[in-house]
CSV table of C-alpha atoms in Angstrom, one decimal:
chain,number,residue,atom,x,y,z
A,901,MET,CA,-9.8,69.1,48.2
A,902,GLU,CA,-6.7,67.7,49.8
A,903,ARG,CA,-8.6,65.6,52.1
A,904,ILE,CA,-10.1,64.5,49.0
A,905,MET,CA,-7.3,63.3,47.2
A,906,VAL,CA,-5.8,61.6,49.9
A,907,PHE,CA,-8.9,59.8,50.6
A,908,ILE,CA,-8.9,58.5,47.0
A,909,LEU,CA,-5.5,57.5,47.4
A,910,VAL,CA,-5.9,55.4,50.4
A,911,PHE,CA,-9.1,53.9,48.5
A,912,LEU,CA,-6.9,53.0,45.6
A,913,TYR,CA,-4.5,51.3,47.6
A,914,PHE,CA,-6.7,49.3,49.3
A,915,ILE,CA,-8.4,48.4,46.2
A,916,SER,CA,-5.0,46.9,44.6
A,917,THR,CA,-3.9,45.5,47.7
A,918,LYS,CA,-6.8,43.6,48.4
A,919,ILE,CA,-6.6,42.5,44.5
A,920,ALA,CA,-2.9,41.7,44.7
A,921,CYS,CA,-3.6,39.4,47.7
A,922,ASN,CA,-6.4,37.7,46.0
A,923,GLY,CA,-4.5,37.1,43.2
A,924,HIS,CA,-1.8,35.7,45.4
A,925,ASN,CA,-4.0,33.4,47.2
A,926,HIS,CA,-5.4,32.2,43.8
A,927,ILE,CA,-2.0,31.2,42.6
A,928,ASN,CA,-1.1,29.3,45.9
A,929,ASN,CA,-4.2,27.3,45.6
A,930,ASN,CA,-3.4,26.4,42.1
A,931,VAL,CA,0.6,25.7,43.4
A,932,GLN,CA,-0.9,23.3,46.2
A,933,SER,CA,-3.1,21.7,43.8
A,934,GLU,CA,-0.5,21.0,41.2
A,935,ARG,CA,1.5,19.5,43.6
A,936,LYS,CA,-0.9,16.9,45.4
A,937,ALA,CA,-1.8,15.9,41.8
A,938,LEU,CA,1.7,14.8,41.4
A,939,ILE,CA,2.3,13.4,45.0
A,940,ASP,CA,-1.2,11.5,44.0
A,941,PHE,CA,0.4,10.4,40.8
A,942,LYS,CA,4.1,9.3,42.2
A,943,SER,CA,2.1,7.2,44.8
A,944,GLY,CA,0.6,5.1,42.5
A,945,LEU,CA,4.2,4.1,40.8
A,946,THR,CA,6.9,1.6,41.2
A,947,ASP,CA,10.3,3.2,41.4
A,948,PRO,CA,13.1,0.6,42.1
A,949,LYS,CA,15.9,3.0,41.5
A,950,ASN,CA,14.6,6.0,43.4
A,951,GLN,CA,14.0,8.0,40.2
A,952,LEU,CA,11.9,10.1,41.7
A,953,SER,CA,13.7,10.5,45.0
A,954,SER,CA,13.9,14.5,44.4
A,955,TRP,CA,9.9,14.7,44.6
A,956,THR,CA,9.8,16.2,48.1
A,957,GLY,CA,9.3,19.5,49.4
A,958,ASN,CA,7.2,22.5,48.1
A,959,ASN,CA,9.3,23.4,45.0
A,960,TYR,CA,7.9,20.8,42.5
A,961,CYS,CA,9.3,22.8,39.6
A,962,TYR,CA,12.7,21.5,40.5
A,963,TRP,CA,11.6,18.0,40.7
A,964,HIS,CA,13.1,15.3,38.5
A,965,GLY,CA,11.1,15.3,35.1
A,966,ILE,CA,9.0,18.4,35.9
A,967,GLY,CA,8.7,21.4,33.8
A,968,CYS,CA,6.6,24.5,34.8
A,969,GLU,CA,5.7,27.9,33.2
A,970,ASN,CA,7.5,30.8,34.3
A,971,GLY,CA,5.6,33.1,36.6
A,972,THR,CA,2.6,30.8,37.6
A,973,GLY,CA,4.0,27.3,38.9
A,974,PHE,CA,1.6,25.4,36.7
A,975,VAL,CA,2.8,22.4,35.3
A,976,VAL,CA,3.3,22.2,31.7
A,977,SER,CA,5.8,18.9,30.8
A,978,ILE,CA,6.6,15.6,32.6
A,979,ASP,CA,9.4,13.7,31.0
A,980,LEU,CA,9.5,10.5,32.8
A,981,ARG,CA,11.0,8.4,29.9
A,982,ASN,CA,13.3,5.3,31.2
A,983,PRO,CA,16.9,6.8,31.1
A,984,TYR,CA,17.9,3.5,30.0
A,985,LEU,CA,16.7,3.6,26.2
A,986,THR,CA,17.4,0.5,24.5
A,987,LYS,CA,20.1,0.8,21.2
A,988,ASN,CA,18.7,-2.4,19.7
A,989,ASP,CA,16.2,-1.3,16.9
A,990,ASN,CA,15.0,-4.9,15.9
A,991,PRO,CA,11.8,-4.9,15.2
A,992,TYR,CA,11.3,-8.7,17.3
A,993,PRO,CA,13.6,-8.4,20.1
A,994,HIS,CA,13.9,-11.6,22.7
A,995,GLU,CA,12.6,-10.5,26.1
A,996,ASN,CA,15.8,-10.5,27.8
A,997,GLU,CA,16.9,-7.9,25.4
A,998,TYR,CA,15.1,-5.5,27.8
A,999,GLY,CA,16.8,-6.3,30.9
A,1000,ASN,CA,18.3,-3.4,31.5
A,1001,GLN,CA,15.7,-1.0,30.5
A,1002,SER,CA,13.3,-2.9,33.2
A,1003,TYR,CA,16.0,-2.2,35.5
A,1004,MET,CA,15.7,1.6,35.6
A,1005,SER,CA,12.2,1.6,34.8
A,1006,LEU,CA,8.8,3.0,36.4
A,1007,SER,CA,6.1,0.5,36.9
A,1008,GLY,CA,2.6,0.4,38.8
A,1009,VAL,CA,-0.5,2.3,38.3
A,1010,ILE,CA,-0.9,5.8,36.4
A,1011,SER,CA,-3.2,8.0,38.7
A,1012,PRO,CA,-6.0,10.1,37.0
A,1013,SER,CA,-4.6,12.9,39.1
A,1014,LEU,CA,-2.7,14.2,36.2
A,1015,ILE,CA,-6.5,15.5,34.9
A,1016,LYS,CA,-6.0,18.0,37.7
A,1017,LEU,CA,-2.8,19.6,35.7
A,1018,LYS,CA,-5.1,21.5,33.6
A,1019,TYR,CA,-1.8,23.2,31.6
A,1020,LEU,CA,0.1,20.1,31.3
A,1021,LYS,CA,1.3,19.9,27.5
A,1022,TYR,CA,4.1,17.8,27.3
A,1023,LEU,CA,3.8,14.1,28.6
A,1024,ASP,CA,6.4,11.3,28.3
A,1025,LEU,CA,6.2,7.9,29.8
A,1026,SER,CA,8.0,5.8,27.4
A,1027,PHE,CA,10.4,2.8,27.6
A,1028,ASN,CA,8.6,2.2,31.4
A,1029,SER,CA,7.1,-1.0,32.2
A,1030,PHE,CA,3.2,-0.5,32.9
A,1031,LYS,CA,2.6,-4.3,32.5
A,1032,ALA,CA,-0.5,-5.8,31.4
A,1033,ILE,CA,-2.6,-2.5,32.2
A,1034,PRO,CA,-4.5,-0.7,29.2
A,1035,ILE,CA,-3.7,2.8,28.1
A,1036,PRO,CA,-5.6,4.9,30.9
A,1037,GLN,CA,-8.9,6.1,29.5
A,1038,PHE,CA,-8.6,9.6,31.2
A,1039,PHE,CA,-5.4,10.8,28.6
A,1040,GLY,CA,-8.5,11.6,26.6
A,1041,SER,CA,-9.8,14.4,28.5
A,1042,MET,CA,-6.2,16.2,28.7
A,1043,LYS,CA,-7.1,18.5,26.0
A,1044,ASN,CA,-3.9,21.0,26.2
A,1045,LEU,CA,-1.5,18.2,25.5
A,1046,ILE,CA,0.4,18.8,22.2
A,1047,TYR,CA,3.1,16.0,23.0
A,1048,LEU,CA,2.3,12.5,24.1
A,1049,ASN,CA,4.9,9.4,24.4
A,1050,LEU,CA,3.5,6.1,25.7
A,1051,SER,CA,5.7,4.0,23.3
A,1052,HIS,CA,7.4,0.8,24.6
A,1053,CYS,CA,5.7,0.8,28.2
A,1054,GLY,CA,4.2,-2.8,28.1
A,1055,PHE,CA,0.5,-1.5,28.0
A,1056,ILE,CA,-2.0,-4.1,26.4
A,1057,GLY,CA,-5.3,-4.3,24.9
A,1058,LYS,CA,-7.4,-1.8,23.3
A,1059,ILE,CA,-5.7,2.0,22.4
A,1060,PRO,CA,-8.8,4.3,23.8
A,1061,SER,CA,-10.9,5.7,21.0
A,1062,ASN,CA,-11.1,9.1,23.0
A,1063,LEU,CA,-7.8,10.2,22.2
A,1064,GLY,CA,-9.4,11.4,19.4
A,1065,ASN,CA,-10.6,14.4,21.5
A,1066,LEU,CA,-6.7,15.4,22.1
A,1067,SER,CA,-7.2,18.1,18.7
A,1068,ASN,CA,-4.1,20.3,20.2
A,1069,LEU,CA,-1.8,16.9,20.0
A,1070,GLN,CA,1.2,17.2,17.2
A,1071,TYR,CA,2.8,14.2,18.5
A,1072,LEU,CA,1.6,10.8,19.0
A,1073,ASP,CA,4.1,7.8,19.8
A,1074,PHE,CA,2.2,4.5,21.6
A,1075,SER,CA,4.4,1.9,19.6
A,1076,SER,CA,4.7,-1.5,21.4
A,1077,LYS,CA,7.0,-4.0,21.2
A,1078,TYR,CA,6.4,-7.5,20.3
A,1079,THR,CA,5.8,-10.1,22.8
A,1080,TYR,CA,8.5,-13.2,22.4
A,1081,TYR,CA,7.0,-16.4,22.4
A,1082,ASN,CA,9.2,-18.9,20.7
A,1083,ASP,CA,12.0,-18.5,17.6
A,1084,PHE,CA,8.5,-18.4,15.5
A,1085,GLU,CA,5.8,-16.6,17.0
A,1086,TYR,CA,5.4,-12.9,18.1
A,1087,SER,CA,1.9,-10.9,19.6
A,1088,ASN,CA,1.0,-7.6,19.5
A,1089,ASP,CA,0.1,-6.5,22.8
A,1090,LEU,CA,-2.1,-3.1,21.6
A,1091,PHE,CA,-4.7,-2.8,19.1
A,1092,ILE,CA,-7.0,-0.9,17.4
A,1093,GLU,CA,-10.5,-1.8,16.1
A,1094,ASN,CA,-11.1,1.1,14.3
A,1095,ILE,CA,-9.1,4.4,13.4
A,1096,GLU,CA,-11.6,6.2,12.1
A,1097,TRP,CA,-11.2,8.5,15.8
A,1098,MET,CA,-7.9,9.9,14.3
A,1099,THR,CA,-9.6,12.2,12.0
A,1100,SER,CA,-9.9,14.6,15.0
A,1101,LEU,CA,-6.3,14.8,15.4
A,1102,VAL,CA,-6.3,17.6,13.1
A,1103,SER,CA,-2.8,19.2,14.5
A,1104,LEU,CA,-0.9,16.2,14.5
A,1105,LYS,CA,2.5,15.9,13.2
A,1106,HIS,CA,4.1,12.6,14.0
A,1107,LEU,CA,2.3,9.3,14.7
A,1108,SER,CA,4.1,6.3,15.4
A,1109,ALA,CA,2.2,3.1,16.1
A,1110,LYS,CA,4.7,0.5,15.6
A,1111,ASN,CA,3.9,-3.1,16.3
A,1112,VAL,CA,0.5,-2.0,17.4
A,1113,ASP,CA,-1.8,-4.4,15.4
A,1114,LEU,CA,-4.2,-2.6,12.5
A,1115,SER,CA,-5.3,-5.8,11.3
A,1116,MET,CA,-9.0,-5.1,12.3
A,1117,VAL,CA,-8.8,-1.6,10.8
A,1118,GLY,CA,-8.5,-3.0,7.0
A,1119,SER,CA,-7.4,-0.6,4.1
A,1120,GLN,CA,-9.4,2.4,6.3
A,1121,TRP,CA,-6.3,3.4,7.5
A,1122,ILE,CA,-5.1,5.6,4.6
A,1123,GLU,CA,-8.2,7.2,4.0
A,1124,VAL,CA,-8.4,8.2,8.0
A,1125,LEU,CA,-4.6,9.4,7.9
A,1126,ASN,CA,-5.0,11.3,4.3
A,1127,LYS,CA,-7.2,13.6,6.6
A,1128,LEU,CA,-4.4,14.8,8.8
A,1129,PRO,CA,-3.1,17.8,6.4
A,1130,ILE,CA,-0.1,18.6,8.5
A,1131,LEU,CA,1.2,15.1,9.1
A,1132,ARG,CA,4.8,14.9,8.5
A,1133,GLU,CA,5.9,11.4,9.9
A,1134,LEU,CA,4.2,8.1,9.6
A,1135,HIS,CA,5.4,5.1,11.3
A,1136,LEU,CA,3.5,1.8,11.1
A,1137,ASP,CA,6.2,-1.0,11.0
A,1138,GLY,CA,5.0,-4.2,12.3
A,1139,CYS,CA,1.3,-3.5,12.3
A,1140,SER,CA,-0.1,-6.9,10.7
A,1141,LEU,CA,-1.8,-4.8,7.8
A,1142,PHE,CA,-2.4,-6.9,4.7
A,1143,ASP,CA,-3.8,-7.0,1.3
A,1144,SER,CA,-3.0,-4.1,-0.7
A,1145,ILE,CA,-1.5,-0.5,-0.2
A,1146,PRO,CA,-4.9,1.3,-0.6
A,1147,SER,CA,-4.7,4.2,-2.9
A,1148,PRO,CA,-6.4,7.9,-1.4
A,1149,SER,CA,-9.2,9.2,-3.5
A,1150,PHE,CA,-7.4,12.5,-3.5
A,1151,VAL,CA,-3.5,12.9,-2.1
A,1152,ASN,CA,-3.8,15.2,1.2
A,1153,LEU,CA,-0.6,14.3,2.9
A,1154,THR,CA,1.1,17.1,1.0
A,1155,SER,CA,3.5,17.4,4.3
A,1156,LEU,CA,4.6,13.8,4.5
A,1157,ALA,CA,8.1,13.4,4.7
A,1158,VAL,CA,8.4,10.0,6.5
A,1159,ILE,CA,6.4,7.0,5.7
A,1160,ALA,CA,7.7,3.8,7.4
A,1161,ILE,CA,5.2,0.8,6.7
A,1162,GLY,CA,7.8,-2.3,6.9
A,1163,SER,CA,7.4,-5.8,8.5
A,1164,ASN,CA,3.6,-5.7,7.2
A,1165,GLU,CA,1.9,-8.2,5.1
A,1166,PHE,CA,1.3,-6.2,1.6
A,1167,ASN,CA,0.6,-8.1,-1.0
A,1168,SER,CA,0.4,-5.1,-3.7
A,1169,MET,CA,2.1,-3.2,-6.2
A,1170,PHE,CA,4.2,-0.3,-5.1
A,1171,PRO,CA,1.9,2.6,-4.1
A,1172,GLU,CA,2.6,4.8,-7.1
A,1173,TRP,CA,0.5,7.7,-5.3
A,1174,LEU,CA,3.8,8.2,-3.2
A,1175,LEU,CA,5.2,9.6,-6.5
A,1176,ASN,CA,2.8,12.9,-6.0
A,1177,VAL,CA,4.1,13.8,-2.7
A,1178,SER,CA,7.1,15.7,-3.3
A,1179,SER,CA,7.9,16.2,0.5
A,1180,LEU,CA,8.8,12.7,1.4
A,1181,ALA,CA,12.5,12.3,2.3
A,1182,SER,CA,12.3,8.6,3.7
A,1183,ILE,CA,10.0,5.8,2.3
A,1184,ASP,CA,10.5,2.6,4.1
A,1185,ILE,CA,8.1,-0.6,2.8
A,1186,SER,CA,11.0,-3.4,3.5
A,1187,GLY,CA,9.6,-6.7,4.4
A,1188,ASN,CA,6.0,-7.3,2.7
A,1189,GLU,CA,5.3,-9.0,-0.4
A,1190,LEU,CA,5.4,-6.4,-2.8
A,1191,HIS,CA,5.4,-7.1,-6.4
A,1192,GLY,CA,5.7,-5.3,-10.0
A,1193,ARG,CA,8.1,-3.0,-11.1
A,1194,ILE,CA,9.8,-0.5,-8.9
A,1195,PRO,CA,8.7,2.7,-10.1
A,1196,LEU,CA,11.8,4.9,-12.2
A,1197,GLY,CA,9.7,7.7,-10.5
A,1198,LEU,CA,11.0,7.4,-7.6
A,1199,GLY,CA,14.5,8.4,-8.6
A,1200,GLU,CA,12.8,11.9,-9.6
A,1201,LEU,CA,11.4,12.6,-6.1
A,1202,PRO,CA,13.3,15.8,-5.1
A,1203,ASN,CA,13.7,15.4,-1.6
A,1204,LEU,CA,14.0,11.6,-1.1
A,1205,GLN,CA,17.1,10.6,1.0
A,1206,HIS,CA,16.1,7.4,2.7
A,1207,LEU,CA,14.5,4.4,0.4
A,1208,ASP,CA,14.3,0.7,1.7
A,1209,LEU,CA,12.2,-1.8,-0.5
A,1210,SER,CA,14.3,-4.9,0.8
A,1211,SER,CA,13.1,-8.1,1.4
A,1212,ASN,CA,9.9,-7.8,-1.0
A,1213,SER,CA,11.3,-10.8,-2.9
A,1214,TYR,CA,8.7,-10.1,-5.8
A,1215,LEU,CA,10.0,-6.6,-6.9
A,1216,GLU,CA,11.8,-6.2,-10.3
A,1217,GLY,CA,13.2,-3.8,-12.1
A,1218,SER,CA,16.4,-2.8,-14.0
A,1219,ILE,CA,19.4,-1.3,-11.4
A,1220,SER,CA,21.1,0.6,-14.1
A,1221,GLN,CA,17.5,2.4,-15.2
A,1222,LEU,CA,16.6,3.1,-12.0
A,1223,LEU,CA,19.6,4.7,-11.1
A,1224,ARG,CA,20.2,6.8,-14.1
A,1225,LYS,CA,17.5,8.7,-12.7
A,1226,SER,CA,18.9,12.2,-11.0
A,1227,TRP,CA,18.4,10.7,-7.1
A,1228,LYS,CA,19.4,14.3,-6.2
A,1229,GLU,CA,19.3,13.9,-2.1
A,1230,ILE,CA,19.8,10.0,-1.9
A,1231,GLU,CA,21.7,8.8,1.1
A,1232,PHE,CA,20.6,5.4,1.8
A,1233,LEU,CA,19.2,2.9,-0.5
A,1234,ASN,CA,18.4,-0.5,-0.2
A,1235,LEU,CA,17.0,-2.5,-3.0
A,1236,SER,CA,17.9,-5.9,-1.7
A,1237,MET,CA,16.3,-9.3,-1.9
A,1238,ASN,CA,14.5,-8.4,-4.7
A,1239,ASP,CA,14.5,-9.8,-8.1
A,1240,LEU,CA,16.5,-6.7,-9.9
A,1241,HIS,CA,18.7,-7.1,-12.6
A,1242,ASP,CA,21.7,-5.8,-14.2
A,1243,LYS,CA,25.1,-4.7,-12.4
A,1244,LEU,CA,26.4,-1.3,-11.4
A,1245,MET,CA,27.8,0.6,-14.6
A,1246,SER,CA,30.1,3.4,-14.1
A,1247,SER,CA,28.3,5.4,-16.9
A,1248,LEU,CA,25.4,6.0,-14.7
A,1249,LYS,CA,24.8,9.6,-13.7
A,1250,VAL,CA,25.1,8.9,-10.2
A,1251,ASP,CA,28.3,9.4,-8.0
A,1252,ILE,CA,29.0,5.6,-7.3
A,1253,SER,CA,31.4,6.4,-4.6
A,1254,LEU,CA,28.8,8.1,-2.7
A,1255,LEU,CA,26.5,5.4,-3.0
A,1256,ILE,CA,29.0,2.8,-1.8
A,1257,CYS,CA,30.0,4.7,1.2
A,1258,GLN,CA,26.6,5.7,2.4
A,1259,CYS,CA,24.1,3.4,0.9
A,1260,ILE,CA,23.2,0.1,1.1
A,1261,VAL,CA,23.1,-0.6,-2.8
A,1262,LYS,CA,22.4,-4.7,-3.7
A,1263,CYS,CA,21.6,-6.4,-6.2
A,1264,SER,CA,20.5,-10.3,-6.6
A,1265,SER,CA,20.5,-11.9,-9.6
């Protein structure tokens, strides 16, 4: 009986050791594959300031910009944003304003070896200088991504529609910067022909496409984005959108907190469907050609903190009537360069000192 028990124990030890060894070998193989993918990625980059000087040796989890999953060594994040982030928010910058940024930026070719990082969830290459190359098609195959930031990277051409395959994506930013030609002309380097692929981004919470040319999309943009039920932030400033701001057949953007569609070419009345989105905290439709009256209902949006309708020229309204509304959470209000009437009066149901200190309130006569 004792011999049988000893035999069983030895057998179990042998099996468990073999399983552990196989598991260890499997992890080692994965580690080597992950490291090779990163080395191949690095080999395509130009790194003038040696930001990637730490990318040597075997322990890639300690390399600059790399984050790994505990216990497995799988790469889950790559954060190689340019350490010099421009502080200039001007949507029409001169090229020389990016001088310091370019000095610190990566450039070159983005290797498809990144596809081999099967567990990668976070990728940030923002404010680098991948000049005159398109956004790589293979990004659409990285289906575990939840965060993708390709903003201000110098990419050109059509944004690949297969990014719609990234159904887990929560944050997407491919904002561009205007190319400077002279004092009066600018050009969008990135463009989208058909925006329908975005309906597949069902997990998306943040979308930023500043200065991306959407002129070929027409009025389709709002119906498509209205199908993203948990979208919280929408930034489409300077996208060459034009004509009227369409009204969706049914307002599904019940989580929307930020809508920024300034510096476009809208010739429209204020989109009153926004008054039905009670979650809104920030509205920016500045620098367009809105006309008609500013809706008094804006002052009743319960969470609105930031409202910028400046530089529309043809918007009308009575400032005293507008400010008699509750404006419960307002911190920033800019109605300048419009056709507004009246002066601020002390009898209004609003703390004027708060407006003066924390807001921009300007009335043009």
